[in-house]
């Protein structure tokens, strides 16, 4: 009686009035498979024929068809709680766009508990927070990671950077929004 959670995608559409772009199956890794693959966030790369990778490709297609003639060039992935899958979803979406041949920039805007730099095996610092505080330029903090992951992927990454005392203020700054517009001109997907 007290359970007011959504049980299926149709309930989301009905109660929130939002379209469903797709659903991603739950992944359970066996211990022996987990030893081979350190991070589940690279599912679309390590298991391109899996149901999960296919789900991300379907979401990519839904996004590309979501606005007639002008698909979104910038996506924000968020969740209501810690462990909601933001890193998993954002990295796999970036991978399926890059696998399609798009030039992609992935930003780790989690300035409190960043994770993507560990998955991509790059330094967290310098990164986005260093740029937003005026200490670095965009070119310095942008790291090409596509070739490292898979030959031919055009995937760049901006890590979170040093943990700031005021992450919300930095992300709400004019510097961030102005430069995001410039990045959208340089990349097929941000």
PDB file of C-alpha atoms in Angstrom:
ATOM      1  CA  UNK A   1       0.000   0.000   0.000  1.00  0.00           C
ATOM      2  CA  UNK A   2       2.837   2.403   0.834  1.00  0.00           C
ATOM      3  CA  UNK A   3       4.909   1.503  -2.236  1.00  0.00           C
ATOM      4  CA  UNK A   4       4.595   4.432  -4.642  1.00  0.00           C
ATOM      5  CA  UNK A   5       7.493   3.475  -6.932  1.00  0.00           C
ATOM      6  CA  UNK A   6       7.177   3.028 -10.683  1.00  0.00           C
ATOM      7  CA  UNK A   7       6.877  -0.614 -11.740  1.00  0.00           C
ATOM      8  CA  UNK A   8       7.151  -0.221 -15.524  1.00  0.00           C
ATOM      9  CA  UNK A   9       7.901   2.428 -18.172  1.00  0.00           C
ATOM     10  CA  UNK A  10       4.227   2.974 -18.948  1.00  0.00           C
ATOM     11  CA  UNK A  11       3.671   4.250 -15.385  1.00  0.00           C
ATOM     12  CA  UNK A  12       6.424   6.833 -15.898  1.00  0.00           C
ATOM     13  CA  UNK A  13       4.805   8.106 -19.081  1.00  0.00           C
ATOM     14  CA  UNK A  14       1.345   8.135 -17.512  1.00  0.00           C
ATOM     15  CA  UNK A  15       2.258   9.787 -14.191  1.00  0.00           C
ATOM     16  CA  UNK A  16       4.992  12.179 -15.315  1.00  0.00           C
ATOM     17  CA  UNK A  17       3.917  12.862 -18.875  1.00  0.00           C
ATOM     18  CA  UNK A  18       7.426  12.154 -20.140  1.00  0.00           C
ATOM     19  CA  UNK A  19       8.292   9.950 -23.106  1.00  0.00           C
ATOM     20  CA  UNK A  20      10.380   6.835 -22.536  1.00  0.00           C
ATOM     21  CA  UNK A  21      13.439   6.728 -24.783  1.00  0.00           C
ATOM     22  CA  UNK A  22      14.289   3.175 -23.786  1.00  0.00           C
ATOM     23  CA  UNK A  23      15.048   0.889 -20.881  1.00  0.00           C
ATOM     24  CA  UNK A  24      18.323  -0.682 -19.851  1.00  0.00           C
ATOM     25  CA  UNK A  25      18.366  -4.228 -18.481  1.00  0.00           C
ATOM     26  CA  UNK A  26      19.837  -4.844 -15.061  1.00  0.00           C
ATOM     27  CA  UNK A  27      23.342  -6.318 -15.218  1.00  0.00           C
ATOM     28  CA  UNK A  28      24.634  -8.950 -12.837  1.00  0.00           C
ATOM     29  CA  UNK A  29      28.248  -9.904 -13.404  1.00  0.00           C
ATOM     30  CA  UNK A  30      29.472 -13.310 -12.350  1.00  0.00           C
ATOM     31  CA  UNK A  31      32.583 -13.278 -10.183  1.00  0.00           C
ATOM     32  CA  UNK A  32      34.803 -14.813 -12.865  1.00  0.00           C
ATOM     33  CA  UNK A  33      33.589 -12.305 -15.476  1.00  0.00           C
ATOM     34  CA  UNK A  34      34.095  -9.478 -12.992  1.00  0.00           C
ATOM     35  CA  UNK A  35      37.795 -10.379 -12.638  1.00  0.00           C
ATOM     36  CA  UNK A  36      38.281  -9.942 -16.377  1.00  0.00           C
ATOM     37  CA  UNK A  37      36.400  -6.624 -16.535  1.00  0.00           C
ATOM     38  CA  UNK A  38      37.080  -4.094 -13.819  1.00  0.00           C
ATOM     39  CA  UNK A  39      34.289  -1.716 -14.721  1.00  0.00           C
ATOM     40  CA  UNK A  40      30.705  -2.343 -15.756  1.00  0.00           C
ATOM     41  CA  UNK A  41      30.602   1.159 -17.285  1.00  0.00           C
ATOM     42  CA  UNK A  42      32.372  -0.161 -20.386  1.00  0.00           C
ATOM     43  CA  UNK A  43      29.618  -2.672 -21.241  1.00  0.00           C
ATOM     44  CA  UNK A  44      28.922  -1.288 -24.738  1.00  0.00           C
ATOM     45  CA  UNK A  45      32.624  -1.635 -25.544  1.00  0.00           C
ATOM     46  CA  UNK A  46      33.375  -5.021 -23.968  1.00  0.00           C
ATOM     47  CA  UNK A  47      30.091  -6.740 -24.880  1.00  0.00           C
ATOM     48  CA  UNK A  48      28.811  -5.009 -28.040  1.00  0.00           C
ATOM     49  CA  UNK A  49      26.317  -7.799 -28.787  1.00  0.00           C
ATOM     50  CA  UNK A  50      24.824  -7.849 -25.292  1.00  0.00           C
ATOM     51  CA  UNK A  51      21.247  -6.849 -24.516  1.00  0.00           C
ATOM     52  CA  UNK A  52      22.613  -3.864 -22.587  1.00  0.00           C
ATOM     53  CA  UNK A  53      24.680  -2.581 -25.513  1.00  0.00           C
ATOM     54  CA  UNK A  54      21.680  -3.026 -27.806  1.00  0.00           C
ATOM     55  CA  UNK A  55      19.511  -1.097 -25.326  1.00  0.00           C
ATOM     56  CA  UNK A  56      21.954   1.816 -25.440  1.00  0.00           C
ATOM     57  CA  UNK A  57      21.933   1.768 -29.252  1.00  0.00           C
ATOM     58  CA  UNK A  58      18.126   1.870 -29.173  1.00  0.00           C
ATOM     59  CA  UNK A  59      18.220   4.855 -26.804  1.00  0.00           C
ATOM     60  CA  UNK A  60      20.721   6.556 -29.128  1.00  0.00           C
ATOM     61  CA  UNK A  61      18.306   6.036 -32.027  1.00  0.00           C
ATOM     62  CA  UNK A  62      15.388   7.348 -29.946  1.00  0.00           C
ATOM     63  CA  UNK A  63      17.405  10.452 -29.094  1.00  0.00           C
ATOM     64  CA  UNK A  64      18.363  11.005 -32.718  1.00  0.00           C
ATOM     65  CA  UNK A  65      14.693  10.814 -33.737  1.00  0.00           C
ATOM     66  CA  UNK A  66      13.391  12.795 -30.745  1.00  0.00           C
ATOM     67  CA  UNK A  67      13.424  16.182 -32.478  1.00  0.00           C
ATOM     68  CA  UNK A  68      12.679  16.293 -36.191  1.00  0.00           C
ATOM     69  CA  UNK A  69      15.650  17.617 -38.131  1.00  0.00           C
ATOM     70  CA  UNK A  70      17.636  18.684 -35.076  1.00  0.00           C
ATOM     71  CA  UNK A  71      18.534  15.888 -32.668  1.00  0.00           C
ATOM     72  CA  UNK A  72      20.022  17.019 -29.354  1.00  0.00           C
ATOM     73  CA  UNK A  73      23.763  17.734 -29.349  1.00  0.00           C
ATOM     74  CA  UNK A  74      24.049  17.850 -25.580  1.00  0.00           C
ATOM     75  CA  UNK A  75      22.725  15.423 -22.974  1.00  0.00           C
ATOM     76  CA  UNK A  76      22.594  15.626 -19.199  1.00  0.00           C
ATOM     77  CA  UNK A  77      22.425  12.392 -17.239  1.00  0.00           C
ATOM     78  CA  UNK A  78      21.274  12.700 -13.647  1.00  0.00           C
ATOM     79  CA  UNK A  79      19.687  10.572 -10.930  1.00  0.00           C
ATOM     80  CA  UNK A  80      17.889  11.269  -7.660  1.00  0.00           C
ATOM     81  CA  UNK A  81      20.423   9.401  -5.516  1.00  0.00           C
ATOM     82  CA  UNK A  82      24.000   8.180  -5.283  1.00  0.00           C
ATOM     83  CA  UNK A  83      24.446   4.936  -7.209  1.00  0.00           C
ATOM     84  CA  UNK A  84      21.655   5.740  -9.652  1.00  0.00           C
ATOM     85  CA  UNK A  85      23.746   4.791 -12.709  1.00  0.00           C
ATOM     86  CA  UNK A  86      24.825   8.206 -13.987  1.00  0.00           C
ATOM     87  CA  UNK A  87      28.381   7.135 -14.841  1.00  0.00           C
ATOM     88  CA  UNK A  88      27.211   3.861 -16.381  1.00  0.00           C
ATOM     89  CA  UNK A  89      24.588   5.533 -18.573  1.00  0.00           C
ATOM     90  CA  UNK A  90      26.652   8.544 -19.638  1.00  0.00           C
ATOM     91  CA  UNK A  91      29.730   6.524 -20.593  1.00  0.00           C
ATOM     92  CA  UNK A  92      27.788   3.851 -22.486  1.00  0.00           C
ATOM     93  CA  UNK A  93      25.811   6.514 -24.373  1.00  0.00           C
ATOM     94  CA  UNK A  94      29.087   8.247 -25.242  1.00  0.00           C
ATOM     95  CA  UNK A  95      30.490   4.931 -26.453  1.00  0.00           C
ATOM     96  CA  UNK A  96      27.549   4.052 -28.708  1.00  0.00           C
ATOM     97  CA  UNK A  97      27.606   7.540 -30.248  1.00  0.00           C
ATOM     98  CA  UNK A  98      31.380   7.266 -30.829  1.00  0.00           C
ATOM     99  CA  UNK A  99      30.963   3.752 -32.271  1.00  0.00           C
ATOM    100  CA  UNK A 100      28.591   5.270 -34.807  1.00  0.00           C
ATOM    101  CA  UNK A 101      31.396   7.613 -35.920  1.00  0.00           C
ATOM    102  CA  UNK A 102      30.296  10.725 -34.033  1.00  0.00           C
ATOM    103  CA  UNK A 103      32.869  13.011 -32.425  1.00  0.00           C
ATOM    104  CA  UNK A 104      31.908  12.858 -28.738  1.00  0.00           C
ATOM    105  CA  UNK A 105      32.935  14.778 -25.633  1.00  0.00           C
ATOM    106  CA  UNK A 106      32.130  13.254 -22.246  1.00  0.00           C
ATOM    107  CA  UNK A 107      32.220  15.601 -19.253  1.00  0.00           C
ATOM    108  CA  UNK A 108      32.303  14.314 -15.687  1.00  0.00           C
ATOM    109  CA  UNK A 109      30.258  17.001 -13.961  1.00  0.00           C
ATOM    110  CA  UNK A 110      30.060  15.031 -10.713  1.00  0.00           C
ATOM    111  CA  UNK A 111      32.203  17.436  -8.739  1.00  0.00           C
ATOM    112  CA  UNK A 112      31.484  15.671  -5.423  1.00  0.00           C
ATOM    113  CA  UNK A 113      32.026  11.951  -6.105  1.00  0.00           C
ATOM    114  CA  UNK A 114      33.597  11.582  -9.553  1.00  0.00           C
ATOM    115  CA  UNK A 115      34.125   8.094 -10.954  1.00  0.00           C
ATOM    116  CA  UNK A 116      34.602   8.251 -14.710  1.00  0.00           C
ATOM    117  CA  UNK A 117      38.309   9.146 -14.536  1.00  0.00           C
ATOM    118  CA  UNK A 118      38.993   5.808 -12.784  1.00  0.00           C
ATOM    119  CA  UNK A 119      37.021   3.874 -15.396  1.00  0.00           C
ATOM    120  CA  UNK A 120      38.815   5.628 -18.263  1.00  0.00           C
ATOM    121  CA  UNK A 121      42.165   5.392 -16.449  1.00  0.00           C
ATOM    122  CA  UNK A 122      43.034   9.082 -16.645  1.00  0.00           C
ATOM    123  CA  UNK A 123      43.934  11.601 -13.971  1.00  0.00           C
ATOM    124  CA  UNK A 124      41.029  13.441 -12.383  1.00  0.00           C
ATOM    125  CA  UNK A 125      43.060  16.586 -11.903  1.00  0.00           C
ATOM    126  CA  UNK A 126      43.247  18.925 -13.787  1.00  0.00           C
ATOM    127  CA  UNK A 127      39.662  18.916 -14.952  1.00  0.00           C
ATOM    128  CA  UNK A 128      36.387  20.786 -15.153  1.00  0.00           C
ATOM    129  CA  UNK A 129      36.590  22.466 -11.742  1.00  0.00           C
ATOM    130  CA  UNK A 130      40.067  23.788 -12.593  1.00  0.00           C
ATOM    131  CA  UNK A 131      38.687  25.301 -15.805  1.00  0.00           C
ATOM    132  CA  UNK A 132      35.620  26.803 -14.114  1.00  0.00           C
ATOM    133  CA  UNK A 133      37.791  28.506 -11.491  1.00  0.00           C
ATOM    134  CA  UNK A 134      39.958  30.027 -14.237  1.00  0.00           C
ATOM    135  CA  UNK A 135      43.079  27.954 -13.567  1.00  0.00           C
ATOM    136  CA  UNK A 136      43.162  25.977 -16.846  1.00  0.00           C
ATOM    137  CA  UNK A 137      41.910  26.296 -20.399  1.00  0.00           C
ATOM    138  CA  UNK A 138      39.622  23.768 -22.125  1.00  0.00           C
ATOM    139  CA  UNK A 139      42.327  22.437 -24.408  1.00  0.00           C
ATOM    140  CA  UNK A 140      44.542  21.553 -21.453  1.00  0.00           C
ATOM    141  CA  UNK A 141      41.846  19.601 -19.587  1.00  0.00           C
ATOM    142  CA  UNK A 142      40.400  17.745 -22.617  1.00  0.00           C
ATOM    143  CA  UNK A 143      41.805  14.229 -22.827  1.00  0.00           C
ATOM    144  CA  UNK A 144      41.466  12.041 -25.937  1.00  0.00           C
ATOM    145  CA  UNK A 145      40.446   8.584 -24.655  1.00  0.00           C
ATOM    146  CA  UNK A 146      38.863   7.000 -27.729  1.00  0.00           C
ATOM    147  CA  UNK A 147      42.046   5.564 -29.233  1.00  0.00           C
ATOM    148  CA  UNK A 148      42.991   4.118 -25.844  1.00  0.00           C
ATOM    149  CA  UNK A 149      39.640   2.338 -25.540  1.00  0.00           C
ATOM    150  CA  UNK A 150      39.163   1.149 -29.107  1.00  0.00           C
ATOM    151  CA  UNK A 151      40.973   2.089 -32.296  1.00  0.00           C
ATOM    152  CA  UNK A 152      39.072   4.716 -34.251  1.00  0.00           C
ATOM    153  CA  UNK A 153      36.746   6.039 -31.532  1.00  0.00           C
ATOM    154  CA  UNK A 154      36.527   9.827 -31.536  1.00  0.00           C
ATOM    155  CA  UNK A 155      35.863  10.200 -27.814  1.00  0.00           C
ATOM    156  CA  UNK A 156      37.313  12.996 -25.687  1.00  0.00           C
ATOM    157  CA  UNK A 157      36.904  13.322 -21.938  1.00  0.00           C
ATOM    158  CA  UNK A 158      36.970  16.143 -19.409  1.00  0.00           C
ATOM    159  CA  UNK A 159      37.380  14.826 -15.886  1.00  0.00           C
ATOM    160  CA  UNK A 160      35.862  16.500 -12.844  1.00  0.00           C
ATOM    161  CA  UNK A 161      39.069  18.040 -11.534  1.00  0.00           C
ATOM    162  CA  UNK A 162      39.820  19.007  -7.956  1.00  0.00           C
ATOM    163  CA  UNK A 163      36.852  18.788  -5.573  1.00  0.00           C
ATOM    164  CA  UNK A 164      35.640  22.365  -5.070  1.00  0.00           C
ATOM    165  CA  UNK A 165      33.845  23.719  -1.980  1.00  0.00           C
ATOM    166  CA  UNK A 166      31.045  25.096  -4.202  1.00  0.00           C
ATOM    167  CA  UNK A 167      30.235  22.601  -7.007  1.00  0.00           C
ATOM    168  CA  UNK A 168      26.691  23.840  -7.677  1.00  0.00           C
ATOM    169  CA  UNK A 169      27.813  27.434  -8.091  1.00  0.00           C
ATOM    170  CA  UNK A 170      30.543  26.399 -10.539  1.00  0.00           C
ATOM    171  CA  UNK A 171      28.133  24.391 -12.686  1.00  0.00           C
ATOM    172  CA  UNK A 172      25.584  27.242 -12.651  1.00  0.00           C
ATOM    173  CA  UNK A 173      28.176  29.781 -13.779  1.00  0.00           C
ATOM    174  CA  UNK A 174      28.081  31.701 -17.050  1.00  0.00           C
ATOM    175  CA  UNK A 175      31.550  30.338 -17.812  1.00  0.00           C
ATOM    176  CA  UNK A 176      30.159  26.807 -17.904  1.00  0.00           C
ATOM    177  CA  UNK A 177      27.078  27.599 -20.009  1.00  0.00           C
ATOM    178  CA  UNK A 178      28.992  29.817 -22.463  1.00  0.00           C
ATOM    179  CA  UNK A 179      31.712  27.230 -23.014  1.00  0.00           C
ATOM    180  CA  UNK A 180      29.175  24.420 -23.290  1.00  0.00           C
ATOM    181  CA  UNK A 181      27.728  26.267 -26.295  1.00  0.00           C
ATOM    182  CA  UNK A 182      31.203  26.468 -27.858  1.00  0.00           C
ATOM    183  CA  UNK A 183      31.802  22.759 -27.213  1.00  0.00           C
ATOM    184  CA  UNK A 184      28.546  21.886 -28.983  1.00  0.00           C
ATOM    185  CA  UNK A 185      29.963  23.532 -32.099  1.00  0.00           C
ATOM    186  CA  UNK A 186      33.144  21.409 -31.941  1.00  0.00           C
ATOM    187  CA  UNK A 187      31.527  18.047 -31.193  1.00  0.00           C
ATOM    188  CA  UNK A 188      28.667  16.008 -32.620  1.00  0.00           C
ATOM    189  CA  UNK A 189      27.577  15.086 -29.088  1.00  0.00           C
ATOM    190  CA  UNK A 190      28.441  16.482 -25.666  1.00  0.00           C
TER     191      UNK A 190
END
